[in-house]
mmCIF file of C-alpha atoms in Angstrom:
data_model
loop_
_atom_site.group_PDB
_atom_site.id
_atom_site.type_symbol
_atom_site.label_atom_id
_atom_site.label_comp_id
_atom_site.label_asym_id
_atom_site.label_seq_id
_atom_site.Cartn_x
_atom_site.Cartn_y
_atom_site.Cartn_z
ATOM 1 C CA MET A 1 91.314 -36.606 -87.517
ATOM 2 C CA ASN A 2 85.064 -31.366 -90.616
ATOM 3 C CA LYS A 3 88.706 -30.776 -89.352
ATOM 4 C CA ALA A 4 91.095 -33.368 -89.747
ATOM 5 C CA ARG A 5 94.152 -35.503 -88.241
ATOM 6 C CA LEU A 6 93.916 -35.478 -86.158
ATOM 7 C CA LEU A 7 97.000 -38.201 -86.736
ATOM 8 C CA LEU A 8 103.248 -41.577 -90.134
ATOM 9 C CA ASN A 9 106.143 -43.914 -91.068
ATOM 10 C CA ARG A 10 104.718 -47.232 -90.366
ATOM 11 C CA THR A 11 104.947 -50.774 -91.644
ATOM 12 C CA VAL A 12 101.371 -50.791 -92.020
ATOM 13 C CA PRO A 13 99.737 -47.675 -93.141
ATOM 14 C CA ALA A 14 96.396 -46.495 -91.970
ATOM 15 C CA ALA A 15 94.573 -47.438 -95.122
ATOM 16 C CA ALA A 16 96.100 -50.791 -95.089
ATOM 17 C CA GLY A 17 95.513 -51.584 -91.819
ATOM 18 C CA ALA A 18 91.825 -50.943 -92.456
ATOM 19 C CA ALA A 19 91.743 -53.042 -95.592
ATOM 20 C CA ALA A 20 93.521 -55.918 -93.794
ATOM 21 C CA ALA A 21 90.589 -55.591 -90.822
ATOM 22 C CA ILE A 22 88.480 -55.496 -93.749
ATOM 23 C CA MET A 23 89.468 -58.961 -94.870
ATOM 24 C CA LEU A 24 89.429 -60.309 -91.617
ATOM 25 C CA PHE A 25 85.970 -59.567 -90.177
ATOM 26 C CA ALA A 26 84.246 -59.629 -93.458
ATOM 27 C CA GLY A 27 86.040 -62.117 -95.689
ATOM 28 C CA CYS A 28 86.085 -59.424 -98.311
ATOM 29 C CA GLY A 29 87.674 -56.608 -99.800
ATOM 30 C CA GLY A 30 86.815 -53.100 -99.423
ATOM 31 C CA ALA A 31 83.233 -51.638 -99.955
ATOM 32 C CA SER A 32 81.666 -48.449 -101.040
ATOM 33 C CA VAL A 33 79.120 -46.677 -99.461
ATOM 34 C CA ASN A 34 76.536 -47.735 -102.177
ATOM 35 C CA GLN A 35 77.371 -51.541 -101.726
ATOM 36 C CA SER A 36 74.687 -53.425 -99.560
ATOM 37 C CA ALA A 37 75.923 -55.343 -96.755
ATOM 38 C CA ALA A 38 75.480 -59.179 -96.886
ATOM 39 C CA ASP A 39 72.174 -60.512 -95.693
ATOM 40 C CA PRO A 40 72.280 -61.975 -92.301
ATOM 41 C CA ALA A 41 70.070 -65.107 -92.968
ATOM 42 C CA ALA A 42 72.146 -66.275 -95.830
ATOM 43 C CA ASP A 43 75.637 -66.837 -93.767
ATOM 44 C CA GLY A 44 74.137 -68.013 -90.568
ATOM 45 C CA ALA A 45 74.376 -64.942 -88.473
ATOM 46 C CA THR A 46 72.828 -64.847 -85.103
ATOM 47 C CA ALA A 47 70.165 -62.286 -83.964
ATOM 48 C CA CYS A 48 72.780 -59.729 -83.695
ATOM 49 C CA GLY A 49 72.661 -59.961 -87.674
ATOM 50 C CA THR A 50 75.091 -57.824 -89.921
ATOM 51 C CA VAL A 51 76.765 -54.595 -88.515
ATOM 52 C CA ASN A 52 78.453 -52.350 -91.127
ATOM 53 C CA VAL A 53 81.451 -50.294 -89.739
ATOM 54 C CA ALA A 54 83.243 -47.604 -91.536
ATOM 55 C CA MET A 55 86.814 -47.554 -91.663
ATOM 56 C CA ASN A 56 88.352 -44.123 -91.976
ATOM 57 C CA ALA A 57 92.139 -44.173 -92.722
ATOM 58 C CA TRP A 58 94.342 -43.522 -89.771
ATOM 59 C CA VAL A 59 95.865 -46.231 -87.338
ATOM 60 C CA GLY A 60 94.198 -45.246 -84.404
ATOM 61 C CA TYR A 61 90.608 -45.301 -85.966
ATOM 62 C CA THR A 62 91.721 -48.681 -86.988
ATOM 63 C CA ALA A 63 92.399 -49.673 -83.348
ATOM 64 C CA ASN A 64 89.107 -48.613 -82.360
ATOM 65 C CA ALA A 65 87.270 -50.652 -85.028
ATOM 66 C CA ALA A 66 89.288 -53.497 -84.645
ATOM 67 C CA VAL A 67 88.596 -53.833 -81.008
ATOM 68 C CA TYR A 68 84.969 -53.135 -81.492
ATOM 69 C CA SER A 69 84.685 -55.517 -84.290
ATOM 70 C CA TYR A 70 86.269 -58.403 -82.401
ATOM 71 C CA VAL A 71 84.200 -58.015 -79.550
ATOM 72 C CA ALA A 72 80.812 -57.911 -81.623
ATOM 73 C CA LYS A 73 81.808 -60.782 -83.469
ATOM 74 C CA ASN A 74 83.297 -63.154 -80.891
ATOM 75 C CA GLU A 75 81.165 -61.965 -77.960
ATOM 76 C CA LEU A 76 77.854 -61.315 -79.536
ATOM 77 C CA GLY A 77 77.773 -63.208 -82.857
ATOM 78 C CA CYS A 78 77.794 -60.539 -84.770
ATOM 79 C CA THR A 79 78.639 -60.566 -88.791
ATOM 80 C CA VAL A 80 80.874 -57.377 -89.191
ATOM 81 C CA VAL A 81 81.457 -55.971 -92.381
ATOM 82 C CA GLN A 82 83.834 -53.341 -92.740
ATOM 83 C CA LYS A 83 83.894 -50.789 -95.450
ATOM 84 C CA ASP A 84 86.998 -48.671 -96.437
ATOM 85 C CA LEU A 85 85.557 -44.738 -96.537
ATOM 86 C CA ASN A 86 86.748 -41.394 -95.765
ATOM 87 C CA GLU A 87 85.415 -39.311 -93.016
ATOM 88 C CA GLN A 88 82.767 -37.446 -95.098
ATOM 89 C CA ILE A 89 81.617 -40.262 -97.465
ATOM 90 C CA SER A 90 81.086 -42.565 -94.155
ATOM 91 C CA TRP A 91 78.476 -40.228 -92.948
ATOM 92 C CA GLN A 92 76.100 -40.771 -96.349
ATOM 93 C CA GLY A 93 75.834 -44.348 -95.505
ATOM 94 C CA PHE A 94 73.553 -43.260 -92.444
ATOM 95 C CA ALA A 95 70.601 -42.659 -94.408
ATOM 96 C CA SER A 96 71.005 -45.713 -96.746
ATOM 97 C CA GLY A 97 71.460 -48.028 -93.673
ATOM 98 C CA GLU A 98 74.725 -49.013 -95.334
ATOM 99 C CA VAL A 99 76.867 -47.619 -92.692
ATOM 100 C CA ASP A 100 75.680 -48.169 -88.924
ATOM 101 C CA ILE A 101 78.835 -46.898 -87.062
ATOM 102 C CA VAL A 102 81.602 -44.282 -87.238
ATOM 103 C CA ILE A 103 83.683 -45.819 -84.539
ATOM 104 C CA GLU A 104 85.716 -42.453 -84.132
ATOM 105 C CA ASN A 105 84.501 -39.267 -85.112
ATOM 106 C CA TRP A 106 86.611 -35.644 -84.778
ATOM 107 C CA GLY A 107 84.018 -32.741 -84.227
ATOM 108 C CA HIS A 108 82.476 -32.436 -87.862
ATOM 109 C CA ASP A 109 79.822 -30.012 -86.672
ATOM 110 C CA ASP A 110 78.696 -29.504 -90.175
ATOM 111 C CA LEU A 111 78.121 -33.230 -90.726
ATOM 112 C CA ALA A 112 76.394 -33.770 -87.403
ATOM 113 C CA LYS A 113 74.017 -30.974 -88.461
ATOM 114 C CA GLN A 114 73.230 -32.470 -91.647
ATOM 115 C CA TYR A 115 72.706 -35.872 -90.696
ATOM 116 C CA ILE A 116 71.870 -35.698 -87.024
ATOM 117 C CA THR A 117 70.006 -32.505 -86.266
ATOM 118 C CA ASP A 118 68.225 -32.056 -90.150
ATOM 119 C CA GLN A 119 67.990 -35.462 -91.580
ATOM 120 C CA LYS A 120 67.868 -37.506 -88.209
ATOM 121 C CA VAL A 121 69.590 -40.414 -89.828
ATOM 122 C CA ALA A 122 72.037 -40.679 -87.271
ATOM 123 C CA VAL A 123 72.757 -39.956 -83.632
ATOM 124 C CA ASP A 124 75.247 -39.473 -80.911
ATOM 125 C CA ALA A 125 76.540 -42.680 -79.550
ATOM 126 C CA GLY A 126 78.569 -40.867 -77.140
ATOM 127 C CA THR A 127 82.082 -40.502 -76.189
ATOM 128 C CA THR A 128 85.041 -43.051 -76.919
ATOM 129 C CA GLY A 129 86.786 -41.818 -73.925
ATOM 130 C CA ASN A 130 89.512 -40.528 -76.073
ATOM 131 C CA VAL A 131 90.552 -37.241 -75.932
ATOM 132 C CA GLY A 132 91.973 -35.740 -79.299
ATOM 133 C CA TYR A 133 94.397 -32.658 -80.143
ATOM 134 C CA ILE A 134 95.181 -31.212 -83.341
ATOM 135 C CA GLY A 135 98.306 -28.640 -83.952
ATOM 136 C CA TRP A 136 101.189 -28.001 -85.711
ATOM 137 C CA TYR A 137 104.508 -29.553 -84.636
ATOM 138 C CA VAL A 138 108.262 -29.438 -85.531
ATOM 139 C CA ALA A 139 110.997 -32.154 -85.261
ATOM 140 C CA PRO A 140 112.352 -32.403 -81.622
ATOM 141 C CA TRP A 141 115.767 -31.465 -82.968
ATOM 142 C CA MET A 142 114.285 -27.945 -84.360
ATOM 143 C CA ALA A 143 112.835 -27.106 -81.215
ATOM 144 C CA GLU A 144 116.094 -27.830 -79.513
ATOM 145 C CA LYS A 145 118.392 -25.963 -81.901
ATOM 146 C CA TYR A 146 115.819 -22.843 -82.704
ATOM 147 C CA PRO A 147 113.645 -22.759 -79.189
ATOM 148 C CA ASP A 148 111.450 -19.833 -80.121
ATOM 149 C CA ILE A 149 110.159 -21.352 -83.362
ATOM 150 C CA THR A 150 107.265 -23.213 -81.091
ATOM 151 C CA GLU A 151 105.812 -19.787 -80.468
ATOM 152 C CA TRP A 152 103.504 -18.849 -83.914
ATOM 153 C CA GLU A 153 104.696 -15.248 -83.734
ATOM 154 C CA ASN A 154 108.256 -16.314 -84.906
ATOM 155 C CA LEU A 155 107.476 -18.795 -87.637
ATOM 156 C CA ASN A 156 107.891 -16.134 -90.470
ATOM 157 C CA LYS A 157 111.442 -16.034 -89.320
ATOM 158 C CA TYR A 158 112.092 -19.482 -90.324
ATOM 159 C CA ALA A 159 109.807 -19.636 -93.583
ATOM 160 C CA SER A 160 112.896 -19.481 -95.849
ATOM 161 C CA MET A 161 114.297 -22.569 -94.110
ATOM 162 C CA LEU A 162 111.132 -24.317 -94.390
ATOM 163 C CA ALA A 163 110.671 -23.595 -98.031
ATOM 164 C CA THR A 164 110.553 -26.511 -100.682
ATOM 165 C CA SER A 165 109.595 -27.264 -104.262
ATOM 166 C CA GLU A 166 106.271 -27.554 -103.557
ATOM 167 C CA SER A 167 105.427 -24.818 -101.341
ATOM 168 C CA GLY A 168 106.509 -21.796 -104.022
ATOM 169 C CA GLY A 169 108.625 -20.145 -102.501
ATOM 170 C CA LYS A 170 107.008 -19.932 -99.004
ATOM 171 C CA GLY A 171 107.437 -21.918 -96.133
ATOM 172 C CA GLN A 172 105.948 -25.367 -96.207
ATOM 173 C CA LEU A 173 103.102 -26.666 -93.923
ATOM 174 C CA LEU A 174 102.756 -29.907 -94.534
ATOM 175 C CA ASP A 175 99.453 -31.447 -93.570
ATOM 176 C CA GLY A 176 98.266 -35.027 -94.023
ATOM 177 C CA ASP A 177 95.050 -36.564 -96.048
ATOM 178 C CA PRO A 178 92.974 -33.394 -97.379
ATOM 179 C CA ALA A 179 89.822 -35.589 -95.649
ATOM 180 C CA PHE A 180 90.981 -34.671 -92.192
ATOM 181 C CA VAL A 181 89.588 -32.002 -90.105
ATOM 182 C CA THR A 182 91.911 -28.674 -90.646
ATOM 183 C CA ASN A 183 91.786 -25.144 -90.156
ATOM 184 C CA ASP A 184 95.224 -24.805 -91.564
ATOM 185 C CA GLU A 185 94.887 -22.818 -94.735
ATOM 186 C CA ALA A 186 92.850 -20.219 -92.830
ATOM 187 C CA LEU A 187 95.092 -19.889 -89.962
ATOM 188 C CA VAL A 188 98.118 -19.455 -92.419
ATOM 189 C CA LYS A 189 96.059 -16.503 -94.080
ATOM 190 C CA ASN A 190 94.379 -15.189 -91.045
ATOM 191 C CA LEU A 191 97.741 -15.002 -89.018
ATOM 192 C CA ASN A 192 99.646 -13.501 -91.929
ATOM 193 C CA LEU A 193 102.121 -16.277 -92.160
ATOM 194 C CA ASP A 194 104.552 -16.460 -95.250
ATOM 195 C CA TYR A 195 103.634 -20.391 -95.510
ATOM 196 C CA LYS A 196 101.872 -22.711 -97.817
ATOM 197 C CA VAL A 197 99.704 -25.697 -97.036
ATOM 198 C CA VAL A 198 101.235 -28.726 -98.699
ATOM 199 C CA PHE A 199 99.334 -31.987 -98.230
ATOM 200 C CA SER A 200 101.165 -35.227 -98.000
ATOM 201 C CA GLY A 201 98.316 -37.247 -98.986
ATOM 202 C CA SER A 202 97.992 -39.815 -95.918
ATOM 203 C CA GLU A 203 98.933 -40.444 -92.133
ATOM 204 C CA ALA A 204 101.477 -42.695 -93.204
ATOM 205 C CA ALA A 205 102.933 -40.258 -95.434
ATOM 206 C CA LEU A 206 102.847 -37.701 -92.973
ATOM 207 C CA ILE A 207 104.376 -39.808 -90.289
ATOM 208 C CA GLN A 208 107.214 -40.986 -92.616
ATOM 209 C CA SER A 209 107.982 -37.003 -93.383
ATOM 210 C CA PHE A 210 108.601 -36.479 -89.369
ATOM 211 C CA ARG A 211 110.643 -39.371 -88.884
ATOM 212 C CA THR A 212 112.815 -38.771 -91.719
ATOM 213 C CA ALA A 213 113.127 -35.000 -90.691
ATOM 214 C CA GLU A 214 114.357 -35.963 -87.254
ATOM 215 C CA GLN A 215 116.689 -38.834 -88.614
ATOM 216 C CA ASN A 216 118.210 -36.359 -91.263
ATOM 217 C CA LYS A 217 118.064 -33.007 -89.113
ATOM 218 C CA THR A 218 115.921 -31.436 -91.924
ATOM 219 C CA PRO A 219 113.266 -28.686 -91.177
ATOM 220 C CA ILE A 220 109.602 -29.672 -90.826
ATOM 221 C CA LEU A 221 106.366 -28.030 -90.029
ATOM 222 C CA GLY A 222 103.499 -30.027 -90.226
ATOM 223 C CA TYR A 223 100.057 -31.026 -88.851
ATOM 224 C CA PHE A 224 99.645 -33.753 -86.476
ATOM 225 C CA TYR A 225 97.224 -35.001 -83.558
ATOM 226 C CA GLU A 226 96.907 -37.020 -80.413
ATOM 227 C CA PRO A 227 95.997 -40.026 -79.477
ATOM 228 C CA GLN A 228 98.991 -41.220 -81.840
ATOM 229 C CA TRP A 229 101.403 -44.086 -81.081
ATOM 230 C CA PHE A 230 104.101 -42.437 -83.190
ATOM 231 C CA LEU A 231 104.827 -39.861 -80.559
ATOM 232 C CA ALA A 232 105.987 -42.146 -78.216
ATOM 233 C CA GLN A 233 108.903 -43.001 -80.755
ATOM 234 C CA VAL A 234 109.337 -39.301 -81.846
ATOM 235 C CA PRO A 235 108.323 -36.876 -79.428
ATOM 236 C CA LEU A 236 107.215 -34.138 -81.856
ATOM 237 C CA LYS A 237 107.165 -30.432 -80.456
ATOM 238 C CA LYS A 238 103.963 -28.463 -80.536
ATOM 239 C CA VAL A 239 103.583 -25.043 -82.006
ATOM 240 C CA ASN A 240 101.722 -22.741 -79.731
ATOM 241 C CA LEU A 241 98.784 -20.921 -81.869
ATOM 242 C CA PRO A 242 96.697 -18.336 -80.497
ATOM 243 C CA ALA A 243 94.682 -19.976 -77.574
ATOM 244 C CA TRP A 244 91.087 -21.806 -78.726
ATOM 245 C CA THR A 245 88.205 -19.764 -77.185
ATOM 246 C CA GLU A 246 84.560 -20.574 -77.575
ATOM 247 C CA GLY A 247 83.485 -19.437 -81.048
ATOM 248 C CA CYS A 248 86.799 -18.631 -82.470
ATOM 249 C CA ASP A 249 86.350 -21.277 -85.136
ATOM 250 C CA ALA A 250 82.953 -20.820 -85.870
ATOM 251 C CA ASN A 251 83.579 -19.113 -89.316
ATOM 252 C CA ALA A 252 85.900 -21.644 -91.182
ATOM 253 C CA GLU A 253 87.029 -18.589 -93.316
ATOM 254 C CA GLU A 254 88.151 -16.575 -90.158
ATOM 255 C CA VAL A 255 89.718 -19.072 -88.117
ATOM 256 C CA ALA A 256 92.619 -17.257 -86.403
ATOM 257 C CA CYS A 257 92.902 -19.673 -83.156
ATOM 258 C CA ASP A 258 94.207 -23.158 -82.367
ATOM 259 C CA TYR A 259 92.072 -26.448 -82.667
ATOM 260 C CA PRO A 260 89.754 -27.085 -79.794
ATOM 261 C CA GLU A 261 90.140 -30.159 -77.325
ATOM 262 C CA TYR A 262 87.986 -32.971 -79.080
ATOM 263 C CA LYS A 263 86.013 -35.562 -76.883
ATOM 264 C CA LEU A 264 85.963 -38.032 -79.698
ATOM 265 C CA ASN A 265 82.726 -39.633 -79.979
ATOM 266 C CA LYS A 266 80.891 -42.573 -81.791
ATOM 267 C CA ILE A 267 78.009 -41.607 -84.280
ATOM 268 C CA ILE A 268 75.629 -44.767 -85.515
ATOM 269 C CA SER A 269 72.671 -44.625 -87.808
ATOM 270 C CA LYS A 270 69.177 -43.818 -86.295
ATOM 271 C CA LYS A 271 68.040 -47.333 -87.710
ATOM 272 C CA PHE A 272 70.865 -49.279 -85.964
ATOM 273 C CA ALA A 273 70.254 -47.208 -82.671
ATOM 274 C CA ASP A 274 66.555 -48.191 -82.591
ATOM 275 C CA SER A 275 67.253 -51.590 -83.711
ATOM 276 C CA GLY A 276 67.739 -53.223 -80.172
ATOM 277 C CA SER A 277 70.948 -54.908 -81.756
ATOM 278 C CA PRO A 278 73.278 -55.971 -79.022
ATOM 279 C CA ALA A 279 75.881 -54.349 -81.612
ATOM 280 C CA ALA A 280 74.310 -51.005 -81.137
ATOM 281 C CA LYS A 281 74.436 -51.276 -77.526
ATOM 282 C CA LEU A 282 78.011 -52.503 -77.689
ATOM 283 C CA ALA A 283 78.648 -49.196 -79.957
ATOM 284 C CA LYS A 284 76.980 -47.072 -76.702
ATOM 285 C CA SER A 285 79.137 -48.408 -74.176
ATOM 286 C CA PHE A 286 82.353 -49.131 -76.112
ATOM 287 C CA ASN A 287 84.882 -46.555 -73.924
ATOM 288 C CA TRP A 288 88.679 -46.721 -73.509
ATOM 289 C CA THR A 289 91.704 -44.309 -73.190
ATOM 290 C CA ASN A 290 94.205 -42.836 -75.408
ATOM 291 C CA GLU A 291 96.845 -45.152 -73.856
ATOM 292 C CA ASP A 292 94.414 -48.185 -74.695
ATOM 293 C CA GLN A 293 94.165 -46.979 -78.351
ATOM 294 C CA ASN A 294 98.007 -46.497 -78.536
ATOM 295 C CA ALA A 295 98.665 -49.517 -77.509
ATOM 296 C CA VAL A 296 96.642 -51.661 -80.003
ATOM 297 C CA ALA A 297 97.644 -48.933 -82.770
ATOM 298 C CA THR A 298 101.311 -49.682 -82.070
ATOM 299 C CA ASP A 299 100.815 -53.525 -82.152
ATOM 300 C CA ILE A 300 99.031 -52.945 -85.859
ATOM 301 C CA GLN A 301 101.903 -50.969 -87.217
ATOM 302 C CA GLY A 302 104.312 -52.977 -85.838
ATOM 303 C CA GLY A 303 103.141 -56.032 -88.009
ATOM 304 C CA MET A 304 100.096 -57.564 -86.405
ATOM 305 C CA MET A 305 96.774 -57.965 -88.432
ATOM 306 C CA PRO A 306 94.182 -55.789 -86.425
ATOM 307 C CA GLU A 307 92.263 -58.726 -85.309
ATOM 308 C CA GLU A 308 95.262 -60.118 -83.636
ATOM 309 C CA ALA A 309 96.090 -56.580 -82.086
ATOM 310 C CA ALA A 310 92.253 -56.555 -80.989
ATOM 311 C CA LYS A 311 92.459 -60.217 -79.388
ATOM 312 C CA LYS A 312 95.553 -59.285 -77.453
ATOM 313 C CA TRP A 313 94.090 -56.093 -75.970
ATOM 314 C CA VAL A 314 90.651 -57.843 -75.037
ATOM 315 C CA ASP A 315 92.518 -60.858 -73.348
ATOM 316 C CA ALA A 316 94.350 -58.205 -70.980
ATOM 317 C CA ASN A 317 91.487 -56.208 -70.353
ATOM 318 C CA GLU A 318 88.496 -58.645 -69.410
ATOM 319 C CA ASP A 319 87.129 -56.550 -66.883
ATOM 320 C CA ALA A 320 86.768 -53.369 -69.269
ATOM 321 C CA VAL A 321 85.135 -55.502 -71.968
ATOM 322 C CA ASN A 322 82.763 -57.153 -69.601
ATOM 323 C CA ALA A 323 81.543 -53.537 -68.621
ATOM 324 C CA TRP A 324 80.719 -52.709 -72.258
ATOM 325 C CA LEU A 325 78.684 -55.816 -72.352
ATOM 326 C CA ASN A 326 77.149 -55.580 -69.143
#
């Protein structure tokens, strides 16, 4: 979620969901980007061959990848290998052919320039249909008790209340995985806020922190994002940062505006795009809504294996799947 999530108190953390999907679809554990894909001829794969899917560590991504992988495997006869990688490392696999698809990309203009424009080893495969939002959020109880906290100009008034042992006397702004797309340290500096960014380490930890804060009525200000199944359970309240305008975030060091709206897209390797593989065509046509993703993600975090959650959605949405395939 070169900015991040996106995007958790869940019974199956995003990384675990991705790992489970790897075992289900590929029959193996996680892979690094320098590991070779299986030989299609060796395992009797059809003409579709092997598809290498990067797995980034948030449950929404796992939902997208699970449905794509299920259809590729069961409708097209592909061998799907899922590789548990963070956002930036995933792109390195395009040049070597060891990653064929990143199924949910959140911006990353720097990586797009490097691998699409300059190296020409990757291509934009179109939008997923999902619209992404990143921002700062507080627990619902805080917005109710301190209604002006949702305006950024008032945040310094609450800095002492939000201070923790990790924030060094300043208010804490809790982020997720350091690999996520984030401008938060620049925002804190450029908006002259008496806060320190502290990384929770994962989407799962971020969600857990928000859930606990709402349950115990303890203060929290943190980075969060949509689409996100958790917001249906705990409706976090967004803080209004200075409005985003075209170019206001062009210089990463000088960002002093809110995050833009992200039209989430798919990135595939140039070799894969030109291969004629039906899996590449499926990657280009794969398209659904935030509600679709949240439905699958909710099933996964509720305990379903990713392939099982994908099958449930595919069985209930045959027309959509047929449209992708045709």
